[in-house]
PDB file of C-alpha atoms in Angstrom:
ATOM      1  CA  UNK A1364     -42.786  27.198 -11.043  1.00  0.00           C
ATOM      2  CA  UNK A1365     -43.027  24.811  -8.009  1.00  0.00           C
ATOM      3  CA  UNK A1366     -41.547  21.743 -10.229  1.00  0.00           C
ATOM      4  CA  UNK A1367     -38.756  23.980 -11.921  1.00  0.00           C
ATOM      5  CA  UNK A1368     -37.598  24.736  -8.327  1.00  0.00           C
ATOM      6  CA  UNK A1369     -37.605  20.874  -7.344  1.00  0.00           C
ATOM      7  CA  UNK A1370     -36.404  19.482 -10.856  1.00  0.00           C
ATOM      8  CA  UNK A1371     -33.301  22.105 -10.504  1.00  0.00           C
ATOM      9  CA  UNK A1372     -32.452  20.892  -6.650  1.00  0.00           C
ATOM     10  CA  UNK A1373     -32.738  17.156  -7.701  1.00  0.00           C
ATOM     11  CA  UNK A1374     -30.181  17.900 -10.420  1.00  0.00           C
ATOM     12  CA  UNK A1375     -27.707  19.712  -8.267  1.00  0.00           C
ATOM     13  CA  UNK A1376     -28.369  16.805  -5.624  1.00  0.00           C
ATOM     14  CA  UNK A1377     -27.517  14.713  -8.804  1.00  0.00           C
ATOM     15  CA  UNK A1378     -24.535  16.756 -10.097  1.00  0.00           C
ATOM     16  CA  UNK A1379     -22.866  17.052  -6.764  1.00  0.00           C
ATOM     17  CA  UNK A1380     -22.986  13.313  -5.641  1.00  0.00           C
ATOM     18  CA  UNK A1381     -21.037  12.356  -8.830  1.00  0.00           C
ATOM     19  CA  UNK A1382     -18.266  14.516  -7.986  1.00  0.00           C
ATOM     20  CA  UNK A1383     -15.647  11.427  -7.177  1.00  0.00           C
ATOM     21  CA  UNK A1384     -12.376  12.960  -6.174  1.00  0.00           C
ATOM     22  CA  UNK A1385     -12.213  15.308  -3.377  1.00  0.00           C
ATOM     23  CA  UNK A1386     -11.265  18.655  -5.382  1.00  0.00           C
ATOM     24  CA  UNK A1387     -13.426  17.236  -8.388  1.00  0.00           C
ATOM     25  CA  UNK A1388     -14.537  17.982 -10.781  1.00  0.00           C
ATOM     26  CA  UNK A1389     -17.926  17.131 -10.568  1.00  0.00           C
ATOM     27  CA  UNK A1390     -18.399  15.967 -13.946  1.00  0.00           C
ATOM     28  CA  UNK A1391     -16.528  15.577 -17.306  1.00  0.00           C
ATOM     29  CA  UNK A1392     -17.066  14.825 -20.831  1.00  0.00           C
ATOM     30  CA  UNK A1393     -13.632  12.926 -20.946  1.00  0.00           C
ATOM     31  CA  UNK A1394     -13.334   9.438 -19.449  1.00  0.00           C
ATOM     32  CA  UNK A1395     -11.076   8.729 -16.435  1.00  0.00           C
ATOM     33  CA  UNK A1396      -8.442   7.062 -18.638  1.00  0.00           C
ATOM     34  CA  UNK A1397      -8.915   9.990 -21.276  1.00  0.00           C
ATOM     35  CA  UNK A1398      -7.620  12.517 -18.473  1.00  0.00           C
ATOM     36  CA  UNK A1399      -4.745  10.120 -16.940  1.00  0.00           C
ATOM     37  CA  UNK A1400      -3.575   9.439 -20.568  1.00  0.00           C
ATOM     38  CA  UNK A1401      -0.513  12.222 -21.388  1.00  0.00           C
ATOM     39  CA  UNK A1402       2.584  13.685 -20.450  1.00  0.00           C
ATOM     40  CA  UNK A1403       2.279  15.566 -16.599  1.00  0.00           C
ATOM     41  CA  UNK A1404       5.124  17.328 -14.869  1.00  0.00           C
ATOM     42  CA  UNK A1405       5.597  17.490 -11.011  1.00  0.00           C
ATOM     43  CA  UNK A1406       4.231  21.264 -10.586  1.00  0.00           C
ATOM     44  CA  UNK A1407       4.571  21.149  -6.849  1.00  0.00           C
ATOM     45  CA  UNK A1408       5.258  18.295  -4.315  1.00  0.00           C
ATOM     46  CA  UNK A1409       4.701  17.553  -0.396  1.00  0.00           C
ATOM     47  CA  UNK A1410       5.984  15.448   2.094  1.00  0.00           C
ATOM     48  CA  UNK A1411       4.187  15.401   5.221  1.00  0.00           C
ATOM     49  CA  UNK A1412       1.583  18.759   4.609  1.00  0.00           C
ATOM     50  CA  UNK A1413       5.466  20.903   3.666  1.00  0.00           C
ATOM     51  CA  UNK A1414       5.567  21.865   0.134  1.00  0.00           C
ATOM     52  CA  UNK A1415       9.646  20.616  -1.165  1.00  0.00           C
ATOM     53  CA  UNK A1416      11.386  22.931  -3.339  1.00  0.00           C
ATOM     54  CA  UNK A1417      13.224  20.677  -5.311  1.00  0.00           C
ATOM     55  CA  UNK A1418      15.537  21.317  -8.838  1.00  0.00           C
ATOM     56  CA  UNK A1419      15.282  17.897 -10.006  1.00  0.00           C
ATOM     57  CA  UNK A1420      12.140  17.686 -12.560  1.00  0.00           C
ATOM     58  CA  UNK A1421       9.727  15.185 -12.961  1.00  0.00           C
ATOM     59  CA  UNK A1422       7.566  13.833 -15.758  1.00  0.00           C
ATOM     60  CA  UNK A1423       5.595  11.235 -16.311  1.00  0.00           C
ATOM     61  CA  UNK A1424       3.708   9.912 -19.194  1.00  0.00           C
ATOM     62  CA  UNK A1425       1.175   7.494 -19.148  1.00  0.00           C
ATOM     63  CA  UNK A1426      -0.576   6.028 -22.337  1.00  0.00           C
ATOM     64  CA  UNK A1427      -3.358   4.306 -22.552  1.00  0.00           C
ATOM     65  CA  UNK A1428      -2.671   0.890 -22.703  1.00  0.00           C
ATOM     66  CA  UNK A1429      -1.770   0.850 -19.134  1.00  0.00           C
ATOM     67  CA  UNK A1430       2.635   1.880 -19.175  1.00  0.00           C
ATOM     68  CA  UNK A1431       4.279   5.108 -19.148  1.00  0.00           C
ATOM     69  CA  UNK A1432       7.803   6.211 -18.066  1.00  0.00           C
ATOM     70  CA  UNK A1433       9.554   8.614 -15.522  1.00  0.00           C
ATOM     71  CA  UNK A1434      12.132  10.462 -16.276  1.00  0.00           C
ATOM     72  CA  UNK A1435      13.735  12.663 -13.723  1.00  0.00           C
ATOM     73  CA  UNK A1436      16.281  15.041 -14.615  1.00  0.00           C
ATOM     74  CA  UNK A1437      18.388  16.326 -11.602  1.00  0.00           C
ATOM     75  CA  UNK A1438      20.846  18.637 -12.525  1.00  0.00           C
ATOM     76  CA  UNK A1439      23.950  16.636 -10.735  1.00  0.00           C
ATOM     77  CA  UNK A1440      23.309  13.400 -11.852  1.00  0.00           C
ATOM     78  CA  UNK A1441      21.345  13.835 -14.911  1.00  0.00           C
ATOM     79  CA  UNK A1442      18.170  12.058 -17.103  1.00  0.00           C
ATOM     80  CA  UNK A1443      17.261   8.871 -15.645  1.00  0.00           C
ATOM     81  CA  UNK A1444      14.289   7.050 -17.022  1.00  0.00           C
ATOM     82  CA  UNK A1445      12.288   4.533 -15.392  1.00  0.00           C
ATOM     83  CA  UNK A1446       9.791   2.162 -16.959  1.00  0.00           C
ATOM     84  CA  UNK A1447       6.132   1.542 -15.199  1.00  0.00           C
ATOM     85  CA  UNK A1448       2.679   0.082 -15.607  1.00  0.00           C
ATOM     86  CA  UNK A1449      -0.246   1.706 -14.256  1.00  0.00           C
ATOM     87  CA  UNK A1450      -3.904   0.607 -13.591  1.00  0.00           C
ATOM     88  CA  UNK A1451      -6.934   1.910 -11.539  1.00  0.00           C
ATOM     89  CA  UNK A1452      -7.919   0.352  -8.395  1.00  0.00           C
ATOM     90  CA  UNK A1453     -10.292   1.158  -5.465  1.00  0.00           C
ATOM     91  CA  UNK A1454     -13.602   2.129  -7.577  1.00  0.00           C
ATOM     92  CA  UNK A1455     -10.909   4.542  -9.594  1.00  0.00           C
ATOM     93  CA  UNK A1456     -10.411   6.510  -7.042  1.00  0.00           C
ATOM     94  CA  UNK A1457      -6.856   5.701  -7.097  1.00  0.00           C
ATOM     95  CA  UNK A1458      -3.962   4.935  -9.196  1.00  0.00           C
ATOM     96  CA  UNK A1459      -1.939   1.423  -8.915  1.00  0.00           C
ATOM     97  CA  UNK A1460       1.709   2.503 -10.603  1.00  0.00           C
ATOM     98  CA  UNK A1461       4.218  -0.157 -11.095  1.00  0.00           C
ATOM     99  CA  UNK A1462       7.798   1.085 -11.391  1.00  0.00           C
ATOM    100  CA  UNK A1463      10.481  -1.509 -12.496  1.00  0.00           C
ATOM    101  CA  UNK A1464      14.304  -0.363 -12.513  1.00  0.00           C
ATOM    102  CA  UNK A1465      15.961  -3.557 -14.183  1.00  0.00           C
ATOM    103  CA  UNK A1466      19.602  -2.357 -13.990  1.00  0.00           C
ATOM    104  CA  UNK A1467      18.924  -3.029 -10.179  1.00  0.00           C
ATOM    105  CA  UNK A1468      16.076  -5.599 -10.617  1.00  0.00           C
ATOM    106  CA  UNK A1469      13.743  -3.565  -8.301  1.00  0.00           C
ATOM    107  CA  UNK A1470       9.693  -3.492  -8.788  1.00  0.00           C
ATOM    108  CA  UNK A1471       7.981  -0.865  -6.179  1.00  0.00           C
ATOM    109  CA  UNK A1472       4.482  -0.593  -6.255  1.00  0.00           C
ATOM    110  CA  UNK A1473       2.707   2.669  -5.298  1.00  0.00           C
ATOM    111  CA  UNK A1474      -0.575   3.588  -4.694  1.00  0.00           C
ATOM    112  CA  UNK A1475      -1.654   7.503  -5.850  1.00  0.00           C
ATOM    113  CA  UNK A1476      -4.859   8.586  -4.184  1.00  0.00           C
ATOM    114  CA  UNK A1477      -6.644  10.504  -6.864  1.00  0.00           C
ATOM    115  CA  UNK A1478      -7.631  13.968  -5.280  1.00  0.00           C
ATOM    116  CA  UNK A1479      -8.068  16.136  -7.975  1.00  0.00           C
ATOM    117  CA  UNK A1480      -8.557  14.656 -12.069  1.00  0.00           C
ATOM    118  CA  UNK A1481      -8.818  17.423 -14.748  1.00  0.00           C
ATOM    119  CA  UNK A1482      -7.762  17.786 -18.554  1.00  0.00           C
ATOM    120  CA  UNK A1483      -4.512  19.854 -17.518  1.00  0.00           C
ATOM    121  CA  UNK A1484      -4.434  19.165 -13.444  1.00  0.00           C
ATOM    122  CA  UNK A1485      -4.095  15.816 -11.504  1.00  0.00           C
ATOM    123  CA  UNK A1486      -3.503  15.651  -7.980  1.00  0.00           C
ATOM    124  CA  UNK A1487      -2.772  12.757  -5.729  1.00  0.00           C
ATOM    125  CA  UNK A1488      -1.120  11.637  -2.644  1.00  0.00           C
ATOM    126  CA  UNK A1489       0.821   8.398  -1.552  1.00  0.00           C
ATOM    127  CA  UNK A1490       2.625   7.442   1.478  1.00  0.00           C
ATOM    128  CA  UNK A1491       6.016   6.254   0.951  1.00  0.00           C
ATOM    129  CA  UNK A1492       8.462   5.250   3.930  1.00  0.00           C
ATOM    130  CA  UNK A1493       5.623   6.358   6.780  1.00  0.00           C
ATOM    131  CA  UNK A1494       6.043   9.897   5.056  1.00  0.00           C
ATOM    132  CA  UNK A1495       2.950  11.311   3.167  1.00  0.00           C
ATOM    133  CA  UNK A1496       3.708  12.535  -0.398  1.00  0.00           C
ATOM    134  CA  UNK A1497       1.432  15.144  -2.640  1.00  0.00           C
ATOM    135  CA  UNK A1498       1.764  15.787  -5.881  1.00  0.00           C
ATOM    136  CA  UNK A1499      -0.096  18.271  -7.558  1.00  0.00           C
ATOM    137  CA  UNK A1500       0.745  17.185 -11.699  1.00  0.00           C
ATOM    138  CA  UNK A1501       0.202  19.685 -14.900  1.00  0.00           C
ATOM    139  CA  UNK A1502      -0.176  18.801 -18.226  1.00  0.00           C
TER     140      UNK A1502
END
């Protein structure tokens, strides 16, 4: 009975110091990549700790051999898409994105704190501008 009691704490010891990204999960049967890879849509965004109620709509899709695109669609000006490579960085505990705009020949380079990185729910943070920026992603 003794060594069911101490086999079962050394596994939640075990289970709970893989747990990588601050609102997990603690483990998964899906690689990293596996998760990233798909189509996620801005479900709620904020800038500095306020949540921004905003009609423009945001997806982005990221496949697995590192690219993806943005589209935004903003009901004023319209669909704009925008071309980026992605990569992990930092252990993968974050997300390296790339964004290039040629009709401007602009490259920005964010970094995306991974907080949260389910099947269906991804959740990071970035500072842009000295202004921090969460986004809480759906699939």
């Amino acid at each position: 009975m003794k060594k069911t009691i101490l086999i079962l704490i050394v596994m939640t010891l075990v289970v709970a110091s893989c747990k990588k990204y601050e609102e997990g999960p603690a483990i998964s049967l899906r690689s990293k990549t596996a998760r990233v890879c798909g189509i996620w849509t801005v479900e709620k965004m904020f800038e500095n700790e306020i949540e921004v109620l905003d009609e423009t709509q945001i997806q982005w899709e990221f496949k697995s051999d590192g690219t993806g695109t943005r589209q935004s669609t903003d009901p004023l000006i319209g669909t704009t898409n925008v071309a980026f490579s992605w990569s992990f960085i930092k252990d993968k505990s974050s997300l390296e994105i790339i964004l290039t705009i040629p009709s401007v020949q602009l490259t920005m380079t964010e970094e995306w704190e991974i907080l949260k990185l389910k099947d269906k729910s991804m959740w990071v943070k970035t500072t842009l501008y000295d202004n921090l920026y969460e986004y809480r992603l759906k699939q």
